[in-house]
Tab-separated table of C-alpha atoms and ligand atoms in Angstrom:
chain	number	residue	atom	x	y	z
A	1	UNK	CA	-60.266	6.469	-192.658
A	2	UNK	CA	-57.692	4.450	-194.897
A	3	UNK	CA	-57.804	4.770	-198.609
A	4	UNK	CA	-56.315	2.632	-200.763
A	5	UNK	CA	-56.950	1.218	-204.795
A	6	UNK	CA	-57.001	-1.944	-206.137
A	7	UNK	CA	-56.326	-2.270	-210.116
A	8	UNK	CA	-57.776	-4.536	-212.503
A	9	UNK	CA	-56.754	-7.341	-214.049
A	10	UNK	CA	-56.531	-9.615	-216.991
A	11	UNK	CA	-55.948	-13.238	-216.198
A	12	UNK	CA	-55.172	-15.641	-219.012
A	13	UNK	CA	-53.209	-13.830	-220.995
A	14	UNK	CA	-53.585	-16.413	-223.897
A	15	UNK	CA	-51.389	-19.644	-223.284
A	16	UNK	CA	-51.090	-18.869	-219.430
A	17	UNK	CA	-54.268	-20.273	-218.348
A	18	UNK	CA	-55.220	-19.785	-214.595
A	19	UNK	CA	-51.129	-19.166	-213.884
A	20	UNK	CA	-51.178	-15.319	-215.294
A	21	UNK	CA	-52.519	-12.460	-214.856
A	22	UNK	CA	-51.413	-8.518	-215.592
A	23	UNK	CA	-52.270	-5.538	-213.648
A	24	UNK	CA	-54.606	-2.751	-215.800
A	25	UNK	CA	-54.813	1.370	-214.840
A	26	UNK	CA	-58.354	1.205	-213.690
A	27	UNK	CA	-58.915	0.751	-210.131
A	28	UNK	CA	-62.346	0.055	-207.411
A	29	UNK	CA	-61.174	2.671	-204.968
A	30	UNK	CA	-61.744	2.136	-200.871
A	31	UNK	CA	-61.897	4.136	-197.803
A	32	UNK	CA	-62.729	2.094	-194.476
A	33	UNK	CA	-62.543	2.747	-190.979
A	34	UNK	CA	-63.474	0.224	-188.027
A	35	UNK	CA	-67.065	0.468	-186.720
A	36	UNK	CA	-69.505	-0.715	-183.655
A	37	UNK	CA	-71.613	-1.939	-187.220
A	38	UNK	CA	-71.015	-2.428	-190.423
A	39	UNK	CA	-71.931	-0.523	-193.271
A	40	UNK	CA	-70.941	-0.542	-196.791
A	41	UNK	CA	-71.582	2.245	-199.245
A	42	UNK	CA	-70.925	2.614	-202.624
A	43	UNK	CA	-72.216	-0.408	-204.140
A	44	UNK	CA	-75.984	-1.794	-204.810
A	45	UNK	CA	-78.178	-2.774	-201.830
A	46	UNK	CA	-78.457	-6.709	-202.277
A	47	UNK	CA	-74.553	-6.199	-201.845
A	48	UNK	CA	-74.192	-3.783	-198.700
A	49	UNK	CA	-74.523	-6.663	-195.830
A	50	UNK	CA	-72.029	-9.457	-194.601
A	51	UNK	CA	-72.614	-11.441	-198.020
A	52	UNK	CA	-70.664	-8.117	-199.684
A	53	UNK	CA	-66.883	-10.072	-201.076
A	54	UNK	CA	-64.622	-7.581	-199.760
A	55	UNK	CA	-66.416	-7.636	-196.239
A	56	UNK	CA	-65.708	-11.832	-196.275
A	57	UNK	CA	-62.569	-11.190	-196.944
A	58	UNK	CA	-61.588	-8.977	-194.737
A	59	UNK	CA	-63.479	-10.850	-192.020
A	60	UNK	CA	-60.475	-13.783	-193.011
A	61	UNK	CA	-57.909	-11.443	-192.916
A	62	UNK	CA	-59.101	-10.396	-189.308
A	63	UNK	CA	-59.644	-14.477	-188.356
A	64	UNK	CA	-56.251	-15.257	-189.362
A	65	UNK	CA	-54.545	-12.256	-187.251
A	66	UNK	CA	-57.155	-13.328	-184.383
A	67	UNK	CA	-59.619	-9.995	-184.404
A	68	UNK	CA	-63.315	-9.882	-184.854
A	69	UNK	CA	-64.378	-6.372	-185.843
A	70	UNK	CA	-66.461	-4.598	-188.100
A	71	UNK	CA	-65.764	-1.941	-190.557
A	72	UNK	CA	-67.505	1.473	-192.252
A	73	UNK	CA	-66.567	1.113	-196.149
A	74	UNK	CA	-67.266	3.268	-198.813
A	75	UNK	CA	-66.323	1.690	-202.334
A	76	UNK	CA	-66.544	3.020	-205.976
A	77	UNK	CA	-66.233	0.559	-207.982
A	78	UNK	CA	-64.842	0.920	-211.516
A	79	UNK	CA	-63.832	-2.374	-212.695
A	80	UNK	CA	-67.440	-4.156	-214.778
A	81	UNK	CA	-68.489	-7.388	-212.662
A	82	UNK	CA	-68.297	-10.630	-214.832
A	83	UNK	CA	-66.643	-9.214	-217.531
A	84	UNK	CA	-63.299	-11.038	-216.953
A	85	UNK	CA	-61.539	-8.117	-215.676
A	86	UNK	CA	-60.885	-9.382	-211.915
A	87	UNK	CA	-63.678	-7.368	-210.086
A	88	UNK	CA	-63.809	-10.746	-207.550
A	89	UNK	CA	-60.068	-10.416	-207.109
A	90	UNK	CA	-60.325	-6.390	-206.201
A	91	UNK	CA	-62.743	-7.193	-203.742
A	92	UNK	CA	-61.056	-9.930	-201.971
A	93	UNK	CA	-57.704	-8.176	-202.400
A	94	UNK	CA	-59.196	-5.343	-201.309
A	95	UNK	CA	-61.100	-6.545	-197.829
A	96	UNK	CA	-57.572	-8.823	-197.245
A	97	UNK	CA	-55.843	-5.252	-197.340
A	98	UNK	CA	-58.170	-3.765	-195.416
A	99	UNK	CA	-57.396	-5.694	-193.101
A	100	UNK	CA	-54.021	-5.382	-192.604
A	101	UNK	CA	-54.106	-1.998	-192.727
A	102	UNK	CA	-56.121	-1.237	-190.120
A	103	UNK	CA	-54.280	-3.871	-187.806
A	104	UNK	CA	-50.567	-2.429	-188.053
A	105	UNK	CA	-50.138	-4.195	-191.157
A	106	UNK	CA	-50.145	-8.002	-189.578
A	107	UNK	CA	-50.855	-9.958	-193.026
A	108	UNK	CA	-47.568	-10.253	-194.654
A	109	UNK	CA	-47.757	-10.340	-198.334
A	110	UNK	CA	-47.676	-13.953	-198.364
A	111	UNK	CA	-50.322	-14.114	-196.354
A	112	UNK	CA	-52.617	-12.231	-198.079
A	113	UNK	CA	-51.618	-13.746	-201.822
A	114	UNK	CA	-52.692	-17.236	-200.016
A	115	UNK	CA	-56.039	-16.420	-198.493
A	116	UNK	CA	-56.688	-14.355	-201.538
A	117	UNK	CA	-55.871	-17.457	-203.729
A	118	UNK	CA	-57.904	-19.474	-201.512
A	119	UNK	CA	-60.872	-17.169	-201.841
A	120	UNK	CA	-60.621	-17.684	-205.173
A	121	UNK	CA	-59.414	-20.959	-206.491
A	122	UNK	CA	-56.714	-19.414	-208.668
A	123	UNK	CA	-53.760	-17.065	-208.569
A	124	UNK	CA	-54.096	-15.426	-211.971
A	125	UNK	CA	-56.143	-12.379	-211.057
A	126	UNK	CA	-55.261	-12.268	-207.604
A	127	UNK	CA	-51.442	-11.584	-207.654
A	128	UNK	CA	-51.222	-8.752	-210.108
A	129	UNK	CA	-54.119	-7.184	-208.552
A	130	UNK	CA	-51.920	-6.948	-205.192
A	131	UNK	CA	-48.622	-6.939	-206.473
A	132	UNK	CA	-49.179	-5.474	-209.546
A	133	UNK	CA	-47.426	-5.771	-213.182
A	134	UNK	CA	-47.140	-9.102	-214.768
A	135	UNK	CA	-47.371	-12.214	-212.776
A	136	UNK	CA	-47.120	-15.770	-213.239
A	137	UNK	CA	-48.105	-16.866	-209.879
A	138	UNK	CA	-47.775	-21.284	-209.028
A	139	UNK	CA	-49.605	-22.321	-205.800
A	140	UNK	CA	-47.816	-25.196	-204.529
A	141	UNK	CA	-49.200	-27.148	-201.302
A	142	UNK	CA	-50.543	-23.264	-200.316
A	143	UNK	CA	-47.743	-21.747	-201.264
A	144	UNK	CA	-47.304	-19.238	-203.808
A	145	UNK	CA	-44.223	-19.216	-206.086
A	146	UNK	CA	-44.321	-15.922	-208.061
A	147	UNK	CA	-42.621	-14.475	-211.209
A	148	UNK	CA	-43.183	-10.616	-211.311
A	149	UNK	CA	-41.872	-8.342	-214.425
A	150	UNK	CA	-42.902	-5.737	-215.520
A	151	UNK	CA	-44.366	-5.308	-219.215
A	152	UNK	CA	-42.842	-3.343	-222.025
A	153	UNK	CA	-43.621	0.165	-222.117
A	154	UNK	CA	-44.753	0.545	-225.744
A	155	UNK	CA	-47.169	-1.859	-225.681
A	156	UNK	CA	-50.856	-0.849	-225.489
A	157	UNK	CA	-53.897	-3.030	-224.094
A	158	UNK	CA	-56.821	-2.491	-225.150
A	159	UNK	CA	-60.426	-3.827	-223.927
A	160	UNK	CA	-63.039	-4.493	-225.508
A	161	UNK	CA	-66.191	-4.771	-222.755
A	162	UNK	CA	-69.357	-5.779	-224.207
A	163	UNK	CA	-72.926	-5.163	-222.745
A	164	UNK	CA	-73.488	-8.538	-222.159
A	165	UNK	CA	-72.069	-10.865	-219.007
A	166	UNK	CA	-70.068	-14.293	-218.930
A	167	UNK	CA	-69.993	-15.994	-215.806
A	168	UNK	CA	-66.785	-17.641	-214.745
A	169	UNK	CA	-68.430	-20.688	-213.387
A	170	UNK	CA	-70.059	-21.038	-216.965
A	171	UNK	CA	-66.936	-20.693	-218.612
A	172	UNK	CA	-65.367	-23.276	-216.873
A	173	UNK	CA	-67.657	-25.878	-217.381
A	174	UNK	CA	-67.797	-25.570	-220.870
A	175	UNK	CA	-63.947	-26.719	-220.894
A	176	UNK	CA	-63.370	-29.880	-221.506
A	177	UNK	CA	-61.649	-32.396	-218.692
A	178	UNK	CA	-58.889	-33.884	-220.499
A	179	UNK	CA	-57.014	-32.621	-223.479
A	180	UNK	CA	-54.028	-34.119	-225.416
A	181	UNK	CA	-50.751	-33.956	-224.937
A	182	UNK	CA	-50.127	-31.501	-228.273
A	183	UNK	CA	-52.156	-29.030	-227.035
A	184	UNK	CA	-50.610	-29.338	-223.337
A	185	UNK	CA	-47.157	-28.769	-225.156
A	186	UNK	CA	-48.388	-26.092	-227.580
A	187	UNK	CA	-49.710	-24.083	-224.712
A	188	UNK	CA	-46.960	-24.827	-222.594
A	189	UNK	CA	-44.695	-23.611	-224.412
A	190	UNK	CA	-46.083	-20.518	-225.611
A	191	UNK	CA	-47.076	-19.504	-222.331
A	192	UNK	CA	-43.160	-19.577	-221.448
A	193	UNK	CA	-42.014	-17.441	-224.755
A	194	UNK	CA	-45.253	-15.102	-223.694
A	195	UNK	CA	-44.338	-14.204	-220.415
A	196	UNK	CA	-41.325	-12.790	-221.829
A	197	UNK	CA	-42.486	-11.001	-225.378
A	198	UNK	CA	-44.844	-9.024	-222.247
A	199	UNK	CA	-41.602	-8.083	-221.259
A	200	UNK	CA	-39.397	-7.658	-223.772
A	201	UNK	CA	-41.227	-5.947	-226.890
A	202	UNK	CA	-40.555	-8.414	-228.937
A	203	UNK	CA	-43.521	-8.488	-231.042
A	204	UNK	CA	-43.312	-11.931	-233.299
A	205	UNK	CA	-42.896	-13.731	-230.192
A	206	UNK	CA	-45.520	-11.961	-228.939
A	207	UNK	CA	-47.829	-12.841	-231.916
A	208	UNK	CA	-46.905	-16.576	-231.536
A	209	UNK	CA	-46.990	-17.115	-228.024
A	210	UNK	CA	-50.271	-15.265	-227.347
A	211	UNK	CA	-51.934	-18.421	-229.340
A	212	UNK	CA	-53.897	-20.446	-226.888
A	213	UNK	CA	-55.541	-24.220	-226.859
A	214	UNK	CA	-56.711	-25.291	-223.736
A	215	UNK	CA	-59.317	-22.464	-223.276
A	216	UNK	CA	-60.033	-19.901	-225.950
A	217	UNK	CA	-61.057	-22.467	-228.244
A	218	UNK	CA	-63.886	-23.645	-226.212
A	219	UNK	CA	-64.840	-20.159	-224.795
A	220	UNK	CA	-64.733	-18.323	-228.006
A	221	UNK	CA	-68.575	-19.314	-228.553
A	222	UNK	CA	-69.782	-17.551	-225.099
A	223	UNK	CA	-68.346	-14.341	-226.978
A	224	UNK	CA	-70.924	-13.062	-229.678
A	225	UNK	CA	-68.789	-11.600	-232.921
A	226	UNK	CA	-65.396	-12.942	-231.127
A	227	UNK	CA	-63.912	-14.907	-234.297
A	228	UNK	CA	-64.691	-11.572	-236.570
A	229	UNK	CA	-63.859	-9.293	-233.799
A	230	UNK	CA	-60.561	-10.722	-233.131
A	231	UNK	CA	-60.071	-10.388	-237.728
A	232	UNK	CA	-60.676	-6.982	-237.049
A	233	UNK	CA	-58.574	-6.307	-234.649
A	234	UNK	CA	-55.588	-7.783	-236.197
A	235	UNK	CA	-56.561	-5.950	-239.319
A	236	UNK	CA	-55.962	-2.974	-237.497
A	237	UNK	CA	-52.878	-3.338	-236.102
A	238	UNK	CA	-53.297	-5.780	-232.773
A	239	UNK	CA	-50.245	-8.009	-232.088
A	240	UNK	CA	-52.468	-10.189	-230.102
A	241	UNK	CA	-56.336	-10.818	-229.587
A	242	UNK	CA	-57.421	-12.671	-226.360
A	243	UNK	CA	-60.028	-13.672	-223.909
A	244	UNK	CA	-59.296	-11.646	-220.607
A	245	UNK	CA	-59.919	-14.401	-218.059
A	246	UNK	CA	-63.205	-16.169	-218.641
A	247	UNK	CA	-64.796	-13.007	-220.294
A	248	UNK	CA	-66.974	-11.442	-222.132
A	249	UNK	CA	-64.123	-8.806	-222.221
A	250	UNK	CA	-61.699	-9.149	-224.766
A	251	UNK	CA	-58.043	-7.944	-225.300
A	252	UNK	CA	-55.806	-6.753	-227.426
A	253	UNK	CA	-52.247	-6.332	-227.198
A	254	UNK	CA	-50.541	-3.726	-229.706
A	255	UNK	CA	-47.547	-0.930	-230.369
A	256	UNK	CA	-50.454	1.983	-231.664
A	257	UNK	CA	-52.779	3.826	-228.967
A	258	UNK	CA	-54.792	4.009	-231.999
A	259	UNK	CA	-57.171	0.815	-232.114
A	260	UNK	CA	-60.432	2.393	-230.399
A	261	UNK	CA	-60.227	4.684	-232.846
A	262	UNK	CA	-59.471	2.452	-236.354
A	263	UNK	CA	-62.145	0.042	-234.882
A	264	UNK	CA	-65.012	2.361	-234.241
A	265	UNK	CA	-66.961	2.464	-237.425
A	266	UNK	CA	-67.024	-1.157	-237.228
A	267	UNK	CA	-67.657	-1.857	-233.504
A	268	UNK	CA	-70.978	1.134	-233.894
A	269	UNK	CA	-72.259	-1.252	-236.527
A	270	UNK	CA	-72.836	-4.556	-234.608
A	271	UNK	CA	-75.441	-5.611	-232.703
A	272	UNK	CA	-74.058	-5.793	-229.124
A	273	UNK	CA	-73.015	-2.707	-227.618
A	274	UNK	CA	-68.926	-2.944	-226.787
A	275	UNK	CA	-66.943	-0.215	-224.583
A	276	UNK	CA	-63.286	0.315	-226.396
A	277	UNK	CA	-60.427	1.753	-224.763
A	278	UNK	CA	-56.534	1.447	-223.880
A	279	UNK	CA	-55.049	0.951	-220.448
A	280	UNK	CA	-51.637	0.796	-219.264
A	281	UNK	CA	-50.058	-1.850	-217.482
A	282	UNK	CA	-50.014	-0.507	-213.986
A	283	UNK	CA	-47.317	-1.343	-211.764
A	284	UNK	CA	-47.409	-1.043	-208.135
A	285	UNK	CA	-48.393	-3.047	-205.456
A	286	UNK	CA	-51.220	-2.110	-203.376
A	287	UNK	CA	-50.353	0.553	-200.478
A	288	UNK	CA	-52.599	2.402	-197.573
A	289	UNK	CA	-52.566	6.099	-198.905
B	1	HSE	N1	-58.176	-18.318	-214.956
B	1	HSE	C1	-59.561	-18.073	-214.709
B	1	HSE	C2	-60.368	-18.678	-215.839
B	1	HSE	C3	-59.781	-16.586	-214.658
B	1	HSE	O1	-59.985	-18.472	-216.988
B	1	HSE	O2	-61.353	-19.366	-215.580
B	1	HSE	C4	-61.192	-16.185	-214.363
B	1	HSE	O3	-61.398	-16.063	-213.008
């Protein structure tokens, strides 16, 4: 068997809307072998069949090199599903590597960062969740054009995952199909100076550019508490407050390890039930262990 972890990730990242994404230090961990049938273990029944994401995507993976095989898999999977913290992207990242790993490594990395993206209709997640660290990722006629860095070490990113679900294709309708040309520029141009306070520490222009229009205004009511929550979070010492993807997790971006702890007495005392903790950036790519 071949084990190997996939991290997950939070797309988004204010201004940056479905262009980028950041790697996080908790991972769905996979072992998987080839098999006369497959079986999947590790996640709940209604999932362990050919309908199972990382199973269709390693069956792509295996179509594009030209092999038709099955595979024993045994997954735990850490990352919440529909919270906005790429558990889709793990999956499909995850059956794409699979796949290459057990044939002698015949996906390139370009390769898999286009089926993935194909799988899933946007880069954001995707890239960091193979490459890892920050990515801006552009898909252009197919073909991905990626900025990597990686982010500051002082900062701190914490999430905030609340008991309740938002689903991504609910999230996207609720945007709207046109906006104005302000907000195109305001976001624009914030999500150029934010891809580099990520790297560079600096945290005013972090503060600035993590300002969003073309999303968080419109998703912010899916998100129970998230106007007061996000107060509160600045209050005690966030840079930056965002929407992790679509949601329902949110994230903050700060200098002090100290936030799940400053934010406890108030987060016991509301009505839905939210998990608070840090994460690192995490910075590898994907490899076979
Ligand atoms: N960029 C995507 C969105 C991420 O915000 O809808 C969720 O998959």
């Amino acid at each position: 068997m071949i084990s190997f972890k996939v991290p997950a990730t939070t797309a988004n990242l204010g201004p940056g809307f479905d262009t980028m994404g950041l790697a996080l230090e908790l991972f769905n961990e996979y072992r998987v072998e080839i098999s006369d049938e497959l079986i999947i273990e590790g996640c709940p029944q209604e999932y362990a069949n050919e309908s199972n994401l990382f199973y269709q995507a390693y069956r792509l993976g295996c179509q594009h090199i030209g092999i038709n095989d099955k595979i024993h898999l045994e997954m735990k999977a850490n990352i919440p599903i529909s919270r906005g913290l790429g558990s889709s992207s793990a999956l499909i990242i995850g059956g794409l590597c699979a796949a290459s790993f057990l044939h002698d490594h015949r996906l390139s990395d370009e390769d898999i960062i286009r089926l993935a993206c194909r799988m899933e209709g946007h880069p954001d997640n995707a890239v960091p969740a193979f490459l890892g660290g920050l990515t801006a990722c552009v898909m252009n006629d197919d073909y991905p054009l990626i900025i990597r860095k990686n982010p500051h070490d002082d900062y701190v990113f914490t999430v905030f995952i609340p008991d309740f679900e938002v689903k991504t294709a609910d999230a996207r309708k609720i945007l709207p199909k046109e906006i104005s040309l302000a907000d195109a520029v305001y976001s624009s141009s914030r999500a150029i100076m934010m891809l580099e306070a990520l790297e560079n520490g600096n945290e005013e222009m972090l503060r600035v550019s993590a300002d969003d229009k073309l999303h968080e205004p419109y998703r912010r009511k899916l998100i129970l508490g998230f106007d007061e929550l996000k107060r509160e979070a600045i209050r005690n010492g966030a840079i930056s407050f965002l929407i992790s993807g679509s949601g329902s997790t949110c994230l903050a971006i700060s200098k002090t390890d100290e936030l799940p702890q400053r934010m406890k007495k108030y987060l016991d005392n509301l009505k839905v039930n939210w998990q608070c903790f840090n994460l690192k950036a995490y910075n590898k790519q994907v490899t076979a262990l």
